[in-house]
Coordinates of C-alpha atoms and ligand atoms in Angstrom, one line a residue:
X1 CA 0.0 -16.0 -10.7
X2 CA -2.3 -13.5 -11.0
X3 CA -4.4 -15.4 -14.3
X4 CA -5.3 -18.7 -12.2
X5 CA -8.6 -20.1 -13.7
X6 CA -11.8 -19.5 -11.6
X7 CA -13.8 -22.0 -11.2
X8 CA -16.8 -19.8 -10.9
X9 CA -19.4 -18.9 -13.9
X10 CA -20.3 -15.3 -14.1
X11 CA -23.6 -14.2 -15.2
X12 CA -23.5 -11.1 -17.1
X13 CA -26.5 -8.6 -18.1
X14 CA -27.3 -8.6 -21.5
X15 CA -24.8 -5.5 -22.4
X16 CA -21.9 -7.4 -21.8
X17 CA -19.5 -8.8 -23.4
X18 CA -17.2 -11.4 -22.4
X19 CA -15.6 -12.5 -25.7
X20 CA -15.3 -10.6 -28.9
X21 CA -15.4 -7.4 -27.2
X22 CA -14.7 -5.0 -30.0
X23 CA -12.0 -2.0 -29.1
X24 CA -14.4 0.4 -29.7
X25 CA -16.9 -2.0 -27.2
X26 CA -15.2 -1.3 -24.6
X27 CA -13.0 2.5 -25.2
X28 CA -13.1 4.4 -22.2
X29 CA -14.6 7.5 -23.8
X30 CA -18.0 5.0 -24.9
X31 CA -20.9 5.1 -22.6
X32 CA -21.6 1.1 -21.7
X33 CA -20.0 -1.9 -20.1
X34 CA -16.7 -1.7 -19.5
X35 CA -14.5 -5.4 -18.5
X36 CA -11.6 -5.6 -16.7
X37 CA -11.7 -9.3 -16.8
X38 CA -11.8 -11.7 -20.0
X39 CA -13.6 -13.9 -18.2
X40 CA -10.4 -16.7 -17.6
X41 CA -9.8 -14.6 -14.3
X42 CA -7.6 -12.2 -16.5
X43 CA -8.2 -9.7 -13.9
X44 CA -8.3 -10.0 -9.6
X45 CA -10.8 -8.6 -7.4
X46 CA -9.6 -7.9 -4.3
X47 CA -9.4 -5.9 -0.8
X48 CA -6.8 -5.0 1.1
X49 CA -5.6 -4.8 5.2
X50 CA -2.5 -4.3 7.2
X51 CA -2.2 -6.3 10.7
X52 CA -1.3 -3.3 12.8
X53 CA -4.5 -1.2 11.7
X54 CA -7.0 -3.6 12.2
X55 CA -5.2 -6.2 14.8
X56 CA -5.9 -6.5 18.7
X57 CA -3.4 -7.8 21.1
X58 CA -0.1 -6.6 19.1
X59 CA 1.4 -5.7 22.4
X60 CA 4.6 -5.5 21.1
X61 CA 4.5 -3.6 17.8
X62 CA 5.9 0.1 17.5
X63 CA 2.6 1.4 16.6
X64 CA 1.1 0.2 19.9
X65 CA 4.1 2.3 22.0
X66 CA 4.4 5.0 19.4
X67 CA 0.8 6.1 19.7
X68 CA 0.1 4.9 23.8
X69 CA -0.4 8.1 25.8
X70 CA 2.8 9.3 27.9
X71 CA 0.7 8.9 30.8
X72 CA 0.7 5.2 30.3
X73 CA 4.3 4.8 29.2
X74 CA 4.0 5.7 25.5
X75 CA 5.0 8.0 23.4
X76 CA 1.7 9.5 23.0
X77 CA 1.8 10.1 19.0
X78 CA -1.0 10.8 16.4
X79 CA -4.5 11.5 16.8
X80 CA -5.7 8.5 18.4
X81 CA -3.9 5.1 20.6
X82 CA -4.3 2.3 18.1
X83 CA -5.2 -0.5 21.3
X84 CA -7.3 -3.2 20.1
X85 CA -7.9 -1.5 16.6
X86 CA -10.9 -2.7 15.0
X87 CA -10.9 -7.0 17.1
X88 CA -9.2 -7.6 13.6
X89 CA -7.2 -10.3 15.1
X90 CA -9.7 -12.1 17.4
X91 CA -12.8 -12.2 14.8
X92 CA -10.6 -12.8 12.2
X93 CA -12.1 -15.6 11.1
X94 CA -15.5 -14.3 11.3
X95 CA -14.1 -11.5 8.9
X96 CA -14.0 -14.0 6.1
X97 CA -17.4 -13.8 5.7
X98 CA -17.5 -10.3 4.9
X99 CA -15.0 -11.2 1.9
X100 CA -17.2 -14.3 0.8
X101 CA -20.1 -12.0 0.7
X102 CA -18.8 -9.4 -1.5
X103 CA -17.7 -12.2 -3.9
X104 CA -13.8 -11.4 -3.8
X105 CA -11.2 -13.7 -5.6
X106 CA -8.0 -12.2 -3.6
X107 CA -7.3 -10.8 0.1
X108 CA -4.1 -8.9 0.4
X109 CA -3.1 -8.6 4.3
X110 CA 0.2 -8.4 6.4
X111 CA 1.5 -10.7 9.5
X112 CA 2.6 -8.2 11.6
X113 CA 6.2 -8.9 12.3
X114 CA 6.1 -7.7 15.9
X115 CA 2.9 -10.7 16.6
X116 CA 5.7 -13.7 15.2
X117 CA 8.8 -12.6 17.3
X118 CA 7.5 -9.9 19.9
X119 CA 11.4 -10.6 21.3
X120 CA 14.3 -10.6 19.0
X121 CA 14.2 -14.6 18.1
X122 CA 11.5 -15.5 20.2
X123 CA 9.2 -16.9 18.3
X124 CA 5.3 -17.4 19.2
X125 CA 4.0 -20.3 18.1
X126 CA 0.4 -19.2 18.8
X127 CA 0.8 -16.4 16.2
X128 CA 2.2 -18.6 14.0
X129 CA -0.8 -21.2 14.3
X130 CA -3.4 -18.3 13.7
X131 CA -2.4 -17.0 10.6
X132 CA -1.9 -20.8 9.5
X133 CA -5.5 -21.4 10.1
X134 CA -6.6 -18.0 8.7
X135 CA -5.1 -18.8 5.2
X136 CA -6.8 -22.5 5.4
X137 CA -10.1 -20.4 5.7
X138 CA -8.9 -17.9 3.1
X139 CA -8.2 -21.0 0.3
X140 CA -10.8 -22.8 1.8
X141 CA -13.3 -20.2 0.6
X142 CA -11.7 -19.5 -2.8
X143 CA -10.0 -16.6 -1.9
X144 CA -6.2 -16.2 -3.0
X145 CA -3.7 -14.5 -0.6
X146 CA -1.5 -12.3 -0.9
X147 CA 0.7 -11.7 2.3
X148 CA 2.4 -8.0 2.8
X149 CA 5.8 -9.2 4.8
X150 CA 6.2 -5.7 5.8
X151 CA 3.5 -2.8 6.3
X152 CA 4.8 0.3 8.3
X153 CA 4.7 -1.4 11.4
X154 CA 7.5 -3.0 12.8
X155 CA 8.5 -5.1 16.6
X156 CA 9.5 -2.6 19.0
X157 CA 13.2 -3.8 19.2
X158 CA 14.2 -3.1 15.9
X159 CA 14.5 0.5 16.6
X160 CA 13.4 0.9 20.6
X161 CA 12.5 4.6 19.9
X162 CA 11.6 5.1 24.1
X163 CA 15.2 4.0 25.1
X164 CA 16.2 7.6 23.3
X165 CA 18.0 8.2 20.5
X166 CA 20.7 6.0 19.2
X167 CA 24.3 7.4 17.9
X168 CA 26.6 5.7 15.6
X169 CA 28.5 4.9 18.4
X170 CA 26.4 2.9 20.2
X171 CA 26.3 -0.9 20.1
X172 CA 22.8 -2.1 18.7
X173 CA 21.4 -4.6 21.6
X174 CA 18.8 -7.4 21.7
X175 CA 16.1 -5.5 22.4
X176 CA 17.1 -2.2 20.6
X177 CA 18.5 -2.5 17.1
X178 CA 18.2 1.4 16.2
X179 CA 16.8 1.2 13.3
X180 CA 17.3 1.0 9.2
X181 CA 19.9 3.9 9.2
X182 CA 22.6 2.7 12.1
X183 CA 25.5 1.2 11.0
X184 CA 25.6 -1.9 12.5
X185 CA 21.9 -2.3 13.5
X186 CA 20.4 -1.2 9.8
X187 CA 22.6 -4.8 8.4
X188 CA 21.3 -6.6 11.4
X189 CA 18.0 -5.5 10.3
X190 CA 18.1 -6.7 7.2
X191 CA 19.5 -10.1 8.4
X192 CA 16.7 -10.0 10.9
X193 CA 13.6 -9.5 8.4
X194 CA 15.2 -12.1 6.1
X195 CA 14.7 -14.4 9.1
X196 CA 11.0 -13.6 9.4
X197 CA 9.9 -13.0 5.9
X198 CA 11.9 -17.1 5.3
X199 CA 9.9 -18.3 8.2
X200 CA 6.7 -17.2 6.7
X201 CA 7.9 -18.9 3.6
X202 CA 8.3 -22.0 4.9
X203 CA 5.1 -22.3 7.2
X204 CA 2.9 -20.8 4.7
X205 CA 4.3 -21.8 1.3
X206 CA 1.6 -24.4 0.4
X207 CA -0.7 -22.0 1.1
X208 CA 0.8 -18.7 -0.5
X209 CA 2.3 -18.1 -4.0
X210 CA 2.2 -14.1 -4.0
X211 CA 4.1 -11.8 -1.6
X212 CA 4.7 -8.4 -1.2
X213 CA 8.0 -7.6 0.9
X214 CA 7.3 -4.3 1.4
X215 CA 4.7 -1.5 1.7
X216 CA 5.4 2.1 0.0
X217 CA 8.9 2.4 0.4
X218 CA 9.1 6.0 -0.4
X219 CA 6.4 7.0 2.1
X220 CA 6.9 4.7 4.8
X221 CA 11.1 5.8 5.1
X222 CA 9.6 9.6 4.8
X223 CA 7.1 9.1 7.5
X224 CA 9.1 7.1 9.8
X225 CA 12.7 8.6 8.8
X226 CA 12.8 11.9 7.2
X227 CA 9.9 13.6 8.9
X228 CA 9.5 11.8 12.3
X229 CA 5.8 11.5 11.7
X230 CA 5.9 8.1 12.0
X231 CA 7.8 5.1 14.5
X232 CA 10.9 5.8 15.7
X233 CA 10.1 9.3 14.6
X234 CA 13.8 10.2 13.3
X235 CA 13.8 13.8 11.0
X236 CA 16.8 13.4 8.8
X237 CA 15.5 15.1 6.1
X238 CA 17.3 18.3 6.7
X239 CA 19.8 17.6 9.4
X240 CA 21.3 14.5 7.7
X241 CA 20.5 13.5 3.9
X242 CA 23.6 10.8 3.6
X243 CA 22.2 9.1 6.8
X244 CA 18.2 9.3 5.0
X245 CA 19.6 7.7 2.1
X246 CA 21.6 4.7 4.0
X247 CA 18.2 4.2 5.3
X248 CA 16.6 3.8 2.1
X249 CA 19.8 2.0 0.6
X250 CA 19.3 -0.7 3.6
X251 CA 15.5 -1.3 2.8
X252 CA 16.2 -1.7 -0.9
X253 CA 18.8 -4.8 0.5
X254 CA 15.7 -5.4 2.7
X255 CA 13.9 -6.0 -0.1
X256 CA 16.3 -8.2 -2.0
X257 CA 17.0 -10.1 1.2
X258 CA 13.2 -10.6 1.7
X259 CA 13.0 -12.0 -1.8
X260 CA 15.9 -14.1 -1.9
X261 CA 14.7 -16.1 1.4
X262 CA 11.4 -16.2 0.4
X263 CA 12.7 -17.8 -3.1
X264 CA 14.6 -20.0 -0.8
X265 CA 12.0 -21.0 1.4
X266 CA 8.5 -21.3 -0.6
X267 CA 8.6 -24.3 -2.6
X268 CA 5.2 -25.5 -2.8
X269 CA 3.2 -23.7 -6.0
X270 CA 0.1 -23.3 -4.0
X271 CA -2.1 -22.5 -7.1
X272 CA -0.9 -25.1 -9.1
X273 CA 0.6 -22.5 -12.0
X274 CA 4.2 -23.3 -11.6
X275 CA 5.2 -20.6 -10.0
X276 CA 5.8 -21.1 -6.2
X277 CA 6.5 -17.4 -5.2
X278 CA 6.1 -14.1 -6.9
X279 CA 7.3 -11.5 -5.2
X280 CA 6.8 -7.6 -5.5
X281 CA 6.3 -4.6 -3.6
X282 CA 3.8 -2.1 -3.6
X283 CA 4.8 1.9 -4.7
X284 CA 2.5 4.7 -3.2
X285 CA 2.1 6.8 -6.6
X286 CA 0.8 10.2 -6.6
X287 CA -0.2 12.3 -9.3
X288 CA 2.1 15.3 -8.8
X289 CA 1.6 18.4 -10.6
X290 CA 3.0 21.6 -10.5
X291 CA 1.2 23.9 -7.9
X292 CA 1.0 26.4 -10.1
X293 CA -1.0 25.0 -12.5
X294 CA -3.7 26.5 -10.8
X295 CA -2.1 30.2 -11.9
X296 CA -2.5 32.0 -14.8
X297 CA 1.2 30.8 -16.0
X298 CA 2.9 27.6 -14.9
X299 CA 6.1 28.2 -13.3
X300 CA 9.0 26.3 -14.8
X301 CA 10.7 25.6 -11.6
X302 CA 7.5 23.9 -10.4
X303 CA 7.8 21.5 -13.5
X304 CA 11.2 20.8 -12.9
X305 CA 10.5 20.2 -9.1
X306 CA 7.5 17.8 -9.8
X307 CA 9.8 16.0 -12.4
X308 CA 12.3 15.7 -9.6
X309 CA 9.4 14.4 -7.2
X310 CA 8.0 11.7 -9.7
X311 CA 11.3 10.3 -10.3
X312 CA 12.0 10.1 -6.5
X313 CA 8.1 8.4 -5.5
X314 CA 7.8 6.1 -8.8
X315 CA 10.7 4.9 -10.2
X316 CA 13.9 5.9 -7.7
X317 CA 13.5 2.8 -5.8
X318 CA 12.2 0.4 -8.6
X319 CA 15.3 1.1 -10.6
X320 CA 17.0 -0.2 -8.3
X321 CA 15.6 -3.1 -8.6
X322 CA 15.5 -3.3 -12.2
X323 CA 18.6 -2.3 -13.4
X324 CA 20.7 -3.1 -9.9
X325 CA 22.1 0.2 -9.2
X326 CA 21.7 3.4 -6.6
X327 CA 21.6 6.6 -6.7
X328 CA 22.7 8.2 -3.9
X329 CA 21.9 11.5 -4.8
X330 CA 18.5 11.6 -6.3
X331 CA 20.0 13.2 -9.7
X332 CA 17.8 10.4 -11.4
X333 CA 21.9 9.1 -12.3
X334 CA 22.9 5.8 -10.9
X335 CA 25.9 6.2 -8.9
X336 CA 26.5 2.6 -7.4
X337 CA 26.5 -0.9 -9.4
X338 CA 24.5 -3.4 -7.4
X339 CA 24.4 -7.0 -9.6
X340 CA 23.3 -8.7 -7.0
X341 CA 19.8 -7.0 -6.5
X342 CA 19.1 -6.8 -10.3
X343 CA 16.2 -8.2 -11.5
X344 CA 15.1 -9.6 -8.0
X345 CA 11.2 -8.4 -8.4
X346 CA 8.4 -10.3 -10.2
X347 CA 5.4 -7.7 -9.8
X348 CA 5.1 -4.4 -8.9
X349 CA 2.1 -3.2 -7.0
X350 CA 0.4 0.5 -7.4
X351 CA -1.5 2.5 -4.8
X352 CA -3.0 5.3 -5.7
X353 CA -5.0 8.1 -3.5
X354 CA -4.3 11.3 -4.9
X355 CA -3.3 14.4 -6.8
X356 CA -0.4 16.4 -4.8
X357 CA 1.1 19.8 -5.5
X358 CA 4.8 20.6 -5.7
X359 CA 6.3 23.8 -6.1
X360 CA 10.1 24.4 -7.2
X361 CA 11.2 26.2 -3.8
X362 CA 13.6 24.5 -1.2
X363 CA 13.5 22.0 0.1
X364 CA 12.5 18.5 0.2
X365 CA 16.1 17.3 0.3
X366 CA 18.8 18.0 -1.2
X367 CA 18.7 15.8 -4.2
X368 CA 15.2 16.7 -4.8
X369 CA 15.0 20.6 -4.0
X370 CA 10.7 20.8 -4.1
X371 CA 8.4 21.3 -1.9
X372 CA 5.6 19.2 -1.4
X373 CA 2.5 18.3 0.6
X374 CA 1.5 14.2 1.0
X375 CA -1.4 13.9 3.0
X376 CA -0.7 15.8 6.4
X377 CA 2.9 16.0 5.9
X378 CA 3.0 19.8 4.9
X379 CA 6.4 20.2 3.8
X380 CA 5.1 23.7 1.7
X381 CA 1.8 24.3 -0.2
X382 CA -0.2 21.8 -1.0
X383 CA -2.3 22.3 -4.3
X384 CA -5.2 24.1 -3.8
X385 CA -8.1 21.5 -4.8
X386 CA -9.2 22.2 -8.3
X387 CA -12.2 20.5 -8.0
X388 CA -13.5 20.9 -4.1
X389 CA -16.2 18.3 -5.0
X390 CA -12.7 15.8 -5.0
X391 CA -11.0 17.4 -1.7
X392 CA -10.8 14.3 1.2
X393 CA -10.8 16.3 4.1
X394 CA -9.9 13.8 6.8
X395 CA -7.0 13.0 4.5
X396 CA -6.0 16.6 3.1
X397 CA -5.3 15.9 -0.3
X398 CA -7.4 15.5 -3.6
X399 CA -8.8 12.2 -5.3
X400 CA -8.2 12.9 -9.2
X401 CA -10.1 9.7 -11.2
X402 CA -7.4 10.6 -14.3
X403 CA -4.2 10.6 -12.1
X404 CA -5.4 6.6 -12.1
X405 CA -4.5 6.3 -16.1
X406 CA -1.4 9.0 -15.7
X407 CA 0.3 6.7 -13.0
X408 CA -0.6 3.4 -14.4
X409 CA 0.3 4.6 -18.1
X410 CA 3.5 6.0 -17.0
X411 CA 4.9 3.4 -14.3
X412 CA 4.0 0.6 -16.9
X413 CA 5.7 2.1 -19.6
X414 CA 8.9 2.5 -17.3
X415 CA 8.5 -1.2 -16.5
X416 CA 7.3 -3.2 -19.4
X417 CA 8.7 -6.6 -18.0
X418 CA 6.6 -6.2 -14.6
X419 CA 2.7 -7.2 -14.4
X420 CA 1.0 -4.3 -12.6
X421 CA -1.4 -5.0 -9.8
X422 CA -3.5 -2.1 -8.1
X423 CA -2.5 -3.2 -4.1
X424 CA -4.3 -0.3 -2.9
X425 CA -6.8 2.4 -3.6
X426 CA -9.7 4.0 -1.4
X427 CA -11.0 6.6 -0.2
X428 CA -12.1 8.0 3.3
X429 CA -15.6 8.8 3.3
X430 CA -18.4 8.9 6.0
X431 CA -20.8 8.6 2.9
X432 CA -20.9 5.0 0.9
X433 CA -22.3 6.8 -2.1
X434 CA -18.9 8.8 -2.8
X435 CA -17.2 5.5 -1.8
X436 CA -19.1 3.7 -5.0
X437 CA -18.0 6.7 -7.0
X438 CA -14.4 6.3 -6.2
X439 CA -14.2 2.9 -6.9
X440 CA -16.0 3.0 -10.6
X441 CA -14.3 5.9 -11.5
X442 CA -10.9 4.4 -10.3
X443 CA -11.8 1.3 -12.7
X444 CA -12.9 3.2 -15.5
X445 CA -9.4 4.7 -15.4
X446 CA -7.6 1.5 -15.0
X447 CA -9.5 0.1 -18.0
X448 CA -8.3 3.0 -19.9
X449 CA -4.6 2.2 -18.7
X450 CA -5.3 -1.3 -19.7
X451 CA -7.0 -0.1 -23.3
X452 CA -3.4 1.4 -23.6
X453 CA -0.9 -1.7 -23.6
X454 CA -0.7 -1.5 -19.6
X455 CA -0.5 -5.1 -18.1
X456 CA -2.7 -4.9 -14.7
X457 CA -3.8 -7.7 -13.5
X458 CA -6.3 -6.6 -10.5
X459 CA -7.4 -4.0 -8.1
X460 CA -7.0 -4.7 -3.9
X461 CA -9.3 -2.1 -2.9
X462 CA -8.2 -0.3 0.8
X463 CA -10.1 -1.2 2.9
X464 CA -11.8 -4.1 3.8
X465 CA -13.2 -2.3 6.8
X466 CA -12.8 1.3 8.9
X467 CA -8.9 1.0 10.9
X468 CA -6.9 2.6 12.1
X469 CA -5.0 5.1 10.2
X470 CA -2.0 5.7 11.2
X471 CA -1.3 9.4 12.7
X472 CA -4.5 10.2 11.7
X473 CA -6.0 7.3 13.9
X474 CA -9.7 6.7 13.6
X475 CA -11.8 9.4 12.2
X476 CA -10.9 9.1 8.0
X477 CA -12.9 5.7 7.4
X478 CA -11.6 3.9 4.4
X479 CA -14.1 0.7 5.2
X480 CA -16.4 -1.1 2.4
X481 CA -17.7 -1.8 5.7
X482 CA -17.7 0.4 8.2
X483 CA -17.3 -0.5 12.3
X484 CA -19.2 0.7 15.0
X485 CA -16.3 1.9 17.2
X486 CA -18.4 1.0 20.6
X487 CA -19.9 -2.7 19.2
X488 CA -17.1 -3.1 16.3
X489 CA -20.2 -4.2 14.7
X490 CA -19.0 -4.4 10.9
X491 CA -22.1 -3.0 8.3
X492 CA -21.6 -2.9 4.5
X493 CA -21.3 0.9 2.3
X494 CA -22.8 1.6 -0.4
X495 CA -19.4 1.2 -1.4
X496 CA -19.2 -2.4 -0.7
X497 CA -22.3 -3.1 -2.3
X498 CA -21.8 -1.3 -5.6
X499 CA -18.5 -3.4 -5.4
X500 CA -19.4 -6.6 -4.9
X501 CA -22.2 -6.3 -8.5
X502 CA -18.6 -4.8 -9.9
X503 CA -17.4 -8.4 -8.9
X504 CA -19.8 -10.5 -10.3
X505 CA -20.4 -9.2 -13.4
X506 CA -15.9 -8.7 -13.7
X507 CA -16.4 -5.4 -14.7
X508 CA -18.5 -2.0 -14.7
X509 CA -22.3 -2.1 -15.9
X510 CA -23.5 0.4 -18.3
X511 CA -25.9 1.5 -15.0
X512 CA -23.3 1.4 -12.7
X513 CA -20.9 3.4 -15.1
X514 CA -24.3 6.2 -15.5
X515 CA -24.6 6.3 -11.7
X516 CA -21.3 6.6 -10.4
X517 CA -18.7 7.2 -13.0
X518 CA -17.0 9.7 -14.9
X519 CA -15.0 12.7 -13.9
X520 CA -17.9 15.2 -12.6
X521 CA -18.5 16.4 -8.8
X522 CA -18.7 13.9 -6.3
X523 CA -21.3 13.4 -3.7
X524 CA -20.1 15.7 -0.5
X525 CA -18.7 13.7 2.0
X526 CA -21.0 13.5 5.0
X527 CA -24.5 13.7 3.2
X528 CA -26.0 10.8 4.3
Ligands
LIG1 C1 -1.2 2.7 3.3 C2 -2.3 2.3 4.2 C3 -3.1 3.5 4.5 C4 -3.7 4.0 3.2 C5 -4.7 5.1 3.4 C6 -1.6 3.6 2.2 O1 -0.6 4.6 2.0 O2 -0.5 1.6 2.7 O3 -1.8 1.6 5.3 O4 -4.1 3.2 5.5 O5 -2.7 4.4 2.4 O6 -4.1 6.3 3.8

């Protein structure tokens, strides 16, 4: 995984290098090329998607009820009613073509969970037949998948958030489980998505060789658990912290039951490297800093408090994994011995968007005691943007090209044994210009990573097209290509064009590098 051969021949311009390349050739700080690939398909070039953002017809997802206005029976969350999102499911074939056309060797994308068993085990065989014949177009076209088992979005029975809320006391039913923190439903749960993610094994095995079981634990359990921002919209962060951390014990077993089945279940090495299934999950890293760096002194209790914060988005739950423990308190101190989950991850995926703020007053939780601001969760102050040129204001937060190197350089010196692979990174922009910017610079400070020992083995850039996103619904646009929200019309950035002469040469150009790169303002958002 992740080195398969291409068949393809790249032609470079004449600065390149493919072999030989002295480290001086290619040090970050030297203007010129820059490779990410050695030309063996070292390195994956790749876009990424999640079902419920882009899918029509997923009548049955938590999304689609969560964000429904209350006039029509839903709960009437977030900015916008995801519907038919962008006809992501019924031109999804036709969508290949914008992948072929940019030259990508990898798609990553989720099968949302919710479009396989709309009814606790009912399966549809329909759904099951389409994403079949999407990942025969996919390999038919050279293009490796890589399948997200679970991406924030969930079948409405697994925690039935319009039947009210659920106590401890009450019995989880068919069509309500009551979610990843209940006793008895969060086990079922587990069971459950075991279930699915072993059924995608076994009809897509000969296809598929890489997984990722889930998408940003950290955020997603936040979102949908702690702050009630997202499906089924529970707010334990203050009221109950055990209960918070059951939740994210139970999808760390998620995990480990998601890998074990699919282990189980894919048998068939797909790209002919031995390896039949490599399975990882993808960790929404940040580069926190202490909010007042941007005062005259830096307060100590806002280093402590972004120490406790890094620990808690970038390693708590990977430790787990690694080491096959939990710590139930957030003290960074393992506090339960877990054997049985050691060791079950193969790769660990990255996802970087920002730079965050934290400060060292109360309280994110107990165990972590900070304040912090992730996108439009305010939980206190955000960090006022040091460089307003950076600021995405759809998004509220900062895009800082070196927190790239600081989150790659520190997460792969925590986990030595686990190949890196960027899963996500983008930026929403109405202008393709800034778009190009983001992605070059984001490169030039994974090549830097890379220049330092770190073992990455390719960037999924988010997103293939405009969706929806999330609470936010459909004005930040993260698309290479964006859509026409009246035709859904799909036309290519800047972005995706600077992107696909990224692809073919396997790395940045000397001119690309001069154009967009480097660390200086960025083009303003909506100049056109
Ligand atoms: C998520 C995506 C989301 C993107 C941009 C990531 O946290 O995995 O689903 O659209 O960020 O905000």
């Amino acid at each position: 995984m992740f080195g398969k051969l291409f068949a393809r021949v790249f032609v470079l311009a004449g600065c390149f290098c493919f072999f030989g390349c002295s480290e001086a050739d290619i040090s970050f700080s030297t203007p010129g090329a820059l490779m990410l690939d050695d030309g063996k398909g070292s390195f994956r070039f790749g876009t990424a998607t999640a079902a419920a953002q882009i899918e029509d017809g997923l009548l049955d997802s938590d999304w689609q009820h969560w964000s429904k206005p209350a006039a029509d029976g839903g709960r009437g969350e977030g900015a916008d009613y995801v519907g038919d999102a962008v006809l992501g499911f019924s031109r999804a074939l036709d969508d290949v073509s914008l992948l072929t056309d940019l030259g990508l060797d990898a798609y990553r994308f989720s099968v949302d969970w919710s479009r396989i068993e709309p009814r606790r085990d009912d399966i549809d065989l329909e759904g099951i037949a389409h994403y079949r014949g999407f990942l025969e177009r996919l390999v038919a076209n050279d293009i490796i998948p890589m399948v997200t088992v679970h991406h924030f979005s969930s079948p409405l029975w697994a925690h039935d958030f319009l039947q009210g809320k659920c106590s401890d006391d009450d019995v989880p039913t068919d069509d309500n489980l009551c979610g990843w923190g209940h006793p008895q439903g969060g086990d079922e749960l587990i069971a459950e998505i075991a279930e699915f993610a072993g059924r995608l094994a076994r009809e897509y095995g000969d296809l598929v060789d890489e997984w990722c079981s889930l998408n940003e634990p950290i955020n997603y359990i936040i979102a949908s658990y702690a702050v009630g921002q997202f499906p089924p919209g529970e707010a334990l962060i203050i009221e109950n912290f055990d209960r918070l951390m059951s939740v994210y014990r139970n999808y760390v077993k998620a995990h480990v039951a998601i890998y074990d089945a699919i282990k189980a279940n894919d048998l068939v090495d797909a790209d002919g490297d031995g390896v039949a299934a490599q399975i990882g999950l993808s960790l929404n890293a940040i580069d926190w800093v202490p909010s007042s760096d941007n005062k005259p002194s830096t307060n100590i209790k806002d280093v402590r408090a972004r120490d406790r914060v890094w620990y808690f988005y970038h390693h708590f739950f990977v430790d787990s994994l690694v080491q096959g423990t939990f710590d139930t308190d957030l003290d960074s101190l393992p506090d339960e011995e877990h054997p049985e989950w050691q060791g079950k991850i193969d790769w660990l995926g990255v996802q970087y968007y920002s730079r965050n703020g934290v400060t060292g007053a109360p309280a994110l939780m107990p165990g972590v005691d900070a304040t912090l601001c992730v996108g439009q969760i305010d939980l206190g102050s955000c960090l006022p943007p040091k460089d307003p040129t950076h600021w995405i204001d759809s998004m509220h937060y900062e895009y800082h090209e070196e927190g790239v190197y600081n989150v790659l350089t520190d997460i792969g010196a925590r986990y030595p044994d686990l190949p890196l692979v960027m899963t996500e990174s983008g930026i929403a922009s109405n202008n393709g210009r800034r778009r190009a910017e983001h992605i070059v610079r984001t490169l030039e400070q994974t090549v830097r990573a890379m220049n330092q020992g770190v073992d990455v083995r390719g960037y999924y850039h988010w997103s293939l097209m405009d969706n929806f996103e999330w609470s936010e619904g459909y004005l930040p646009r993260f698309g290479l290509y964006e859509v026409d929200r009246a035709t859904f019309e799909r036309r290519p950035t800047e972005g995706a064009l600077v992107y696909r002469d990224i692809i073919r040469a396997r790395g940045l150009s000397a001119k690309v590098r001069d154009a967009y790169g480097g660390t200086g303002p960025m083009t303003p958002d909506n100049v056109k």
